[in-house]
mmCIF file of N, CA and C in Angstrom:
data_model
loop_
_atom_site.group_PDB
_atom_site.id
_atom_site.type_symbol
_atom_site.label_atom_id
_atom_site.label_comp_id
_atom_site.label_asym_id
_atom_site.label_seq_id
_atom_site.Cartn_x
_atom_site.Cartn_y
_atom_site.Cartn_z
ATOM 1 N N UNK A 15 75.133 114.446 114.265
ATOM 2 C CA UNK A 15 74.841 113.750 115.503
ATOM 3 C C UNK A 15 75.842 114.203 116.563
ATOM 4 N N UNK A 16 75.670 114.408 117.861
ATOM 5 C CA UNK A 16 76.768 114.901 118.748
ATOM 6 C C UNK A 16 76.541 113.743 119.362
ATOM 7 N N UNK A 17 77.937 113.684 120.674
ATOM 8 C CA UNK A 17 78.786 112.909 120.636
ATOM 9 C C UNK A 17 77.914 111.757 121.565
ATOM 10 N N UNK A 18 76.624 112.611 122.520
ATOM 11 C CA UNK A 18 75.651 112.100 123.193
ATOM 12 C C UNK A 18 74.813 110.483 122.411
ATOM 13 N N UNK A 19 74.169 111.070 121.047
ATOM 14 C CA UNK A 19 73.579 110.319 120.142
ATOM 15 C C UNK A 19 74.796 109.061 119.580
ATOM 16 N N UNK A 20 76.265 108.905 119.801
ATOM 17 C CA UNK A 20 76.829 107.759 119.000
ATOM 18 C C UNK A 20 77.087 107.380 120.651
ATOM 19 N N UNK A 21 77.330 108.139 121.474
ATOM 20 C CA UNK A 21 77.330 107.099 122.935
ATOM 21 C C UNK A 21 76.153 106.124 123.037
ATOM 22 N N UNK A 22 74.985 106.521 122.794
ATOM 23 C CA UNK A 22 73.061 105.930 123.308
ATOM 24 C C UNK A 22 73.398 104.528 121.947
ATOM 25 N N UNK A 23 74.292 104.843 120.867
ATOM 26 C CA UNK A 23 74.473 103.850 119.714
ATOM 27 C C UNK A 23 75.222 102.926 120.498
ATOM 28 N N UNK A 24 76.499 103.245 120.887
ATOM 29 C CA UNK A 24 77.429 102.502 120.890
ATOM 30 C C UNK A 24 76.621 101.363 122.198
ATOM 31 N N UNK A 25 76.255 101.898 122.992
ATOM 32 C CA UNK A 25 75.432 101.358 124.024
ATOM 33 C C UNK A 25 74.375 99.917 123.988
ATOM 34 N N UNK A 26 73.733 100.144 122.852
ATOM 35 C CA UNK A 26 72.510 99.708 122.155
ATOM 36 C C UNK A 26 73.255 98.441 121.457
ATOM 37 N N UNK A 27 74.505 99.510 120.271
ATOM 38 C CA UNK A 27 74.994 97.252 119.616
ATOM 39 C C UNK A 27 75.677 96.433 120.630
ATOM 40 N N UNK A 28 76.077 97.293 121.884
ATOM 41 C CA UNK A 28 76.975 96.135 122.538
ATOM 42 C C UNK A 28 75.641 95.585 123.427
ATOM 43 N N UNK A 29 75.036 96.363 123.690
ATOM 44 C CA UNK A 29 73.606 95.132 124.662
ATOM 45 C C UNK A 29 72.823 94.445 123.450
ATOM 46 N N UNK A 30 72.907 94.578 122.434
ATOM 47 C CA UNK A 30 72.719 93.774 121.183
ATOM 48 C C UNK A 30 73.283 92.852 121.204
ATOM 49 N N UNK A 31 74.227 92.644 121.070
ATOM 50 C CA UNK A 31 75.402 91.941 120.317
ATOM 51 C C UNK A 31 76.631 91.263 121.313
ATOM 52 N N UNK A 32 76.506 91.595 122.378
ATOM 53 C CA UNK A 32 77.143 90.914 123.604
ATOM 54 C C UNK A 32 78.427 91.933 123.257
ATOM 55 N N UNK A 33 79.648 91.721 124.285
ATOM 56 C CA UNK A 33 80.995 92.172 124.234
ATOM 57 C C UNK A 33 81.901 90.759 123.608
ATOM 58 N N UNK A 34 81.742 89.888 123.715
ATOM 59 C CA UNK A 34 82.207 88.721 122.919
ATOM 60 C C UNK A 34 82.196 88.354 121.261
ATOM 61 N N UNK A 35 80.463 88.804 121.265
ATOM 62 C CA UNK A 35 81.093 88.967 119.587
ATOM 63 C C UNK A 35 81.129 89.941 118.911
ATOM 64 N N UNK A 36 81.758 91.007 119.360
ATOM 65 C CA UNK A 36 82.013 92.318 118.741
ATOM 66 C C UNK A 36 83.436 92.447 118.228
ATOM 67 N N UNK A 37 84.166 91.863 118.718
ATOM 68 C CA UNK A 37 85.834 91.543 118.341
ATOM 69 C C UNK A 37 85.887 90.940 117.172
ATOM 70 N N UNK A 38 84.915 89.753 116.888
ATOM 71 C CA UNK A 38 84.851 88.738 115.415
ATOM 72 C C UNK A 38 84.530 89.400 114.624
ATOM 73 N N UNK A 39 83.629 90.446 114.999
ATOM 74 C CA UNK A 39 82.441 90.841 113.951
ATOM 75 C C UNK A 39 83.489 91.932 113.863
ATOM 76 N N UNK A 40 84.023 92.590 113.932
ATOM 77 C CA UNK A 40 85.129 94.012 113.992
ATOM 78 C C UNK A 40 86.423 93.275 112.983
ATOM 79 N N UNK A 41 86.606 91.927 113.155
ATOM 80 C CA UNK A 41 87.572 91.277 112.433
ATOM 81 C C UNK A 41 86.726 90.741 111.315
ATOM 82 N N UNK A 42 86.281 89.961 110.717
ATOM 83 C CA UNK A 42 85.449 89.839 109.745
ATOM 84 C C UNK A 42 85.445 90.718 108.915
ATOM 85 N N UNK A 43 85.145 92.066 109.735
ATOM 86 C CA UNK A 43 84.774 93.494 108.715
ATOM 87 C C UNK A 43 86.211 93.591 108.177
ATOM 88 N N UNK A 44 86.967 93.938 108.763
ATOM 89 C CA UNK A 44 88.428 94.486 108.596
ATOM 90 C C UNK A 44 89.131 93.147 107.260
ATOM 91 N N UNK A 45 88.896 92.379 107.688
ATOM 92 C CA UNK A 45 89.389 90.707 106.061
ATOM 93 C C UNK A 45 88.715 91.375 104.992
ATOM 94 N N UNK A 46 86.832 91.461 105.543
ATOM 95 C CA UNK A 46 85.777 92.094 104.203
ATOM 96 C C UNK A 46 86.832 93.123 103.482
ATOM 97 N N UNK A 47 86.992 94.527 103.997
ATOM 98 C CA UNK A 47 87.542 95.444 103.528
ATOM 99 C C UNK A 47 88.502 95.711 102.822
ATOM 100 N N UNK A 48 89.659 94.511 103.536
ATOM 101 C CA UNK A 48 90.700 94.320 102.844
ATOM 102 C C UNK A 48 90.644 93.637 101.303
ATOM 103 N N UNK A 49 90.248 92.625 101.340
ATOM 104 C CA UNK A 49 89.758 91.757 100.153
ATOM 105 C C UNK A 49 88.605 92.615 99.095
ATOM 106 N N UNK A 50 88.254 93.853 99.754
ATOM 107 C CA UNK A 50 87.760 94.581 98.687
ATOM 108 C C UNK A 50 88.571 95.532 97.874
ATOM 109 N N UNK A 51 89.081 96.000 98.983
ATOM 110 C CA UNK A 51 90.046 97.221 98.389
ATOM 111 C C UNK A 51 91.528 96.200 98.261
ATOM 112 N N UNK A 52 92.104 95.355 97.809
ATOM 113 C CA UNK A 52 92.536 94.456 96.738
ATOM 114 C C UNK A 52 92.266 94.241 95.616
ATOM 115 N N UNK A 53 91.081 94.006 95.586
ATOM 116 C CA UNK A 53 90.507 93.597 94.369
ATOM 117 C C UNK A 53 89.537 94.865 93.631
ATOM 118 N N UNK A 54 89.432 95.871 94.296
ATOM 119 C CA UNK A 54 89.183 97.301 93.619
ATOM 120 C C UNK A 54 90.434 97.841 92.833
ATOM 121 N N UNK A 55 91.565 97.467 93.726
ATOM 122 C CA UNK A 55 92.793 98.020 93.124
ATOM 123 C C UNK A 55 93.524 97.381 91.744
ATOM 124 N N UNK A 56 93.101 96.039 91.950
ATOM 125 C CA UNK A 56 93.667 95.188 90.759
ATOM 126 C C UNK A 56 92.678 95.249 89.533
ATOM 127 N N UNK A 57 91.114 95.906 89.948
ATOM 128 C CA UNK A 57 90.829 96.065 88.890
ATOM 129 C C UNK A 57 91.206 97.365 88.178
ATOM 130 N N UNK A 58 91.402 98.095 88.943
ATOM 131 C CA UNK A 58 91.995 99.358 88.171
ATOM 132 C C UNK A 58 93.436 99.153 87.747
ATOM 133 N N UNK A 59 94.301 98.411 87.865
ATOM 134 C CA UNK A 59 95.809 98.137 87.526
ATOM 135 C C UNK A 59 95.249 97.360 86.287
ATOM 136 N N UNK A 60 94.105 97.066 85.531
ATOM 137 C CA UNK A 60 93.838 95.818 85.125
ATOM 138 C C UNK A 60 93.195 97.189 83.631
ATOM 139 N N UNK A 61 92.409 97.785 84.679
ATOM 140 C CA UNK A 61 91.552 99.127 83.378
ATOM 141 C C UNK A 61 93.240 99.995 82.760
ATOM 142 N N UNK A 62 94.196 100.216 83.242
ATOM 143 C CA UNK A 62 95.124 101.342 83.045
ATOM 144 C C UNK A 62 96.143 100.762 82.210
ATOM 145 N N UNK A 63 96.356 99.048 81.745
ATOM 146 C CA UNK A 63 97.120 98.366 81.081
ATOM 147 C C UNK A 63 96.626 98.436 79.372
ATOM 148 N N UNK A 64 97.686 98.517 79.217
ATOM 149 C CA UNK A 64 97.556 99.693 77.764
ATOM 150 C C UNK A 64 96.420 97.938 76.674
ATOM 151 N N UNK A 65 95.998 98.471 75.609
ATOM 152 C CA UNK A 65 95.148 97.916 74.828
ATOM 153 C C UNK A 65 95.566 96.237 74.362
ATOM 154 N N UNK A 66 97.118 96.506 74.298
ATOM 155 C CA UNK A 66 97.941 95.671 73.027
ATOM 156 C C UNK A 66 98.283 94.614 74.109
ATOM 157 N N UNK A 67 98.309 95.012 75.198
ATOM 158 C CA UNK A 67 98.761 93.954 76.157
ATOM 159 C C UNK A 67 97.679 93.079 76.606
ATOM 160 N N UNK A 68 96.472 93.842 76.234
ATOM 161 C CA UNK A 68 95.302 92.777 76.999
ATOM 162 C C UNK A 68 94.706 92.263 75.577
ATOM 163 N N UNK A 69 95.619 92.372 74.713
ATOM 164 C CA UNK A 69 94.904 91.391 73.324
ATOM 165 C C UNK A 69 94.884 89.765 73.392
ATOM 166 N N UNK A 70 93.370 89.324 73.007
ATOM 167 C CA UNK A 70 93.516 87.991 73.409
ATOM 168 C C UNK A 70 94.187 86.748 72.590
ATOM 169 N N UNK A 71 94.637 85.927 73.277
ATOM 170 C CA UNK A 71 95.143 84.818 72.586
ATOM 171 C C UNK A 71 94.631 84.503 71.821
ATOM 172 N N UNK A 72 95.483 83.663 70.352
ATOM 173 C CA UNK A 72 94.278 83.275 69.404
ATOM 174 C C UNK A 72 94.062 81.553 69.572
ATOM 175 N N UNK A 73 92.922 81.434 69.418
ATOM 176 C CA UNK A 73 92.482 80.506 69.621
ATOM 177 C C UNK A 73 92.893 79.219 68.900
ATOM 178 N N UNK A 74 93.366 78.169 69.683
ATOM 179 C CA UNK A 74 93.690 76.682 68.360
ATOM 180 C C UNK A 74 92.388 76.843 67.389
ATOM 181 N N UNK A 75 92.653 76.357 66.236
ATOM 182 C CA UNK A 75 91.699 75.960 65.083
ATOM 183 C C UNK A 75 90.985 74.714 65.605
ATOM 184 N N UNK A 76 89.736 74.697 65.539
ATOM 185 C CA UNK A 76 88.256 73.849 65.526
ATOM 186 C C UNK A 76 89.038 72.074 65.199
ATOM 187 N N UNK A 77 89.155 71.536 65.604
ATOM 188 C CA UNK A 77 89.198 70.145 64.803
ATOM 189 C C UNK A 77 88.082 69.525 65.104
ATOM 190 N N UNK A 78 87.870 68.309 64.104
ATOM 191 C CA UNK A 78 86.497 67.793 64.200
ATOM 192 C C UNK A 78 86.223 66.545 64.978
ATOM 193 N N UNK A 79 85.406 66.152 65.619
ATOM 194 C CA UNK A 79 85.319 65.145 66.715
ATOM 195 C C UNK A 79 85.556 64.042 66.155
ATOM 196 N N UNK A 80 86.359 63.312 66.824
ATOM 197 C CA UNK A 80 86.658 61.861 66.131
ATOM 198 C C UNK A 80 85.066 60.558 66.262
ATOM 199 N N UNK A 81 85.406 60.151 65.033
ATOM 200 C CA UNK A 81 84.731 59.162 64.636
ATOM 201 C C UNK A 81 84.076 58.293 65.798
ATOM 202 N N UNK A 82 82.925 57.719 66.263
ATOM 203 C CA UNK A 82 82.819 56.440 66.999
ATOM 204 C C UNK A 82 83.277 55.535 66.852
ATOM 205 N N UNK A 83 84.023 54.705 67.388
ATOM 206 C CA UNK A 83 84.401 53.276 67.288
ATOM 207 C C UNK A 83 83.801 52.385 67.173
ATOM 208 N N UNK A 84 83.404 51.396 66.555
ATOM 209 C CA UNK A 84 82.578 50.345 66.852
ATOM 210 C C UNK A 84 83.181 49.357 67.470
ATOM 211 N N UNK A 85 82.765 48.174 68.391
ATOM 212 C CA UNK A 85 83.559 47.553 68.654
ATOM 213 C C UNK A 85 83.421 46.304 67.460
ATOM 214 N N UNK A 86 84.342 45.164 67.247
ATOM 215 C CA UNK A 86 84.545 44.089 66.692
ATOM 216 C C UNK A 86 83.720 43.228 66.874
ATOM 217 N N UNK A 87 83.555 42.488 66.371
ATOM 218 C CA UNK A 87 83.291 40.693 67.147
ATOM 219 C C UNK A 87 84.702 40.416 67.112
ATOM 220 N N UNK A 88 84.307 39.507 68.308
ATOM 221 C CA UNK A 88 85.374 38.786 68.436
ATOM 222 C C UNK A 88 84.899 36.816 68.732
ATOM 223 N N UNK A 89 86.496 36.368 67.764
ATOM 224 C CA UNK A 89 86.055 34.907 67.876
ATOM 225 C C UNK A 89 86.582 34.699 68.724
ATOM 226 N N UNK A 90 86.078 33.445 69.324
ATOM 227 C CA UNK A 90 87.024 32.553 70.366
ATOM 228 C C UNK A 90 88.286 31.955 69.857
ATOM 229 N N UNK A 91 89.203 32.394 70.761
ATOM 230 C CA UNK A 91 90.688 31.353 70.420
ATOM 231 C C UNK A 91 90.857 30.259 70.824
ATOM 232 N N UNK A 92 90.902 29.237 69.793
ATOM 233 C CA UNK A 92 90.996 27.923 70.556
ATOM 234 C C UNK A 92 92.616 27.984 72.013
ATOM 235 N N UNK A 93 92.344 27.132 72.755
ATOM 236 C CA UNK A 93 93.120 27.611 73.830
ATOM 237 C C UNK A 93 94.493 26.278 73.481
ATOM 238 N N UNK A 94 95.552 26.805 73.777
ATOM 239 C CA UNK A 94 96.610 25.921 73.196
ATOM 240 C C UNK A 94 97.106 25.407 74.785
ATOM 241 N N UNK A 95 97.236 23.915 74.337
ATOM 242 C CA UNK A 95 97.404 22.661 75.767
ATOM 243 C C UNK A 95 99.085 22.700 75.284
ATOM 244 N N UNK A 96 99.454 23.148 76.383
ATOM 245 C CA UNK A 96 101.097 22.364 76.686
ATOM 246 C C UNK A 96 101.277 21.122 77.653
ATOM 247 N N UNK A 97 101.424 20.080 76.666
ATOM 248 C CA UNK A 97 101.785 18.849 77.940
ATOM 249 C C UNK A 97 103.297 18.570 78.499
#
């Protein structure tokens, strides 16, 4: 494309898109990008960590669910009079 064809572009998103929100939308992108290439990078720091280090924890042993409770009856207490 010569330099004619990205001028007739550049032209076109800003009568698109106003001059107001082209700054947000230019910032938005730039957070997007960042937060990708972060997290592209940590996954590769993540692939290059040797085998023994990413071995998983072992798991507590199974215990078995405790019993239901039933509740009681309960009697009435006679109520004690202090005179």
């Amino acid at each position: 494309m010569s330099p004619w064809h990205w001028a007739i572009v550049a032209i076109v998103v800003i009568i698109l898109f106003g001059s107001k929100k082209l700054p947000d939308a230019a910032r938005g992108l730039g957070r997007s990008l960042r937060i990708f290439k972060s997290e592209v990078k940590e996954m590769q720091n993540d692939d290059a960590r040797p085998a023994q280090q990413q071995a998983p924890s072992p798991l507590p042993p199974a215990q078995p669910a405790p019993a239901p409770v039933e509740p009681q009856p309960q009697t009435p207490q006679p109520e004690s009079r202090s005179a």
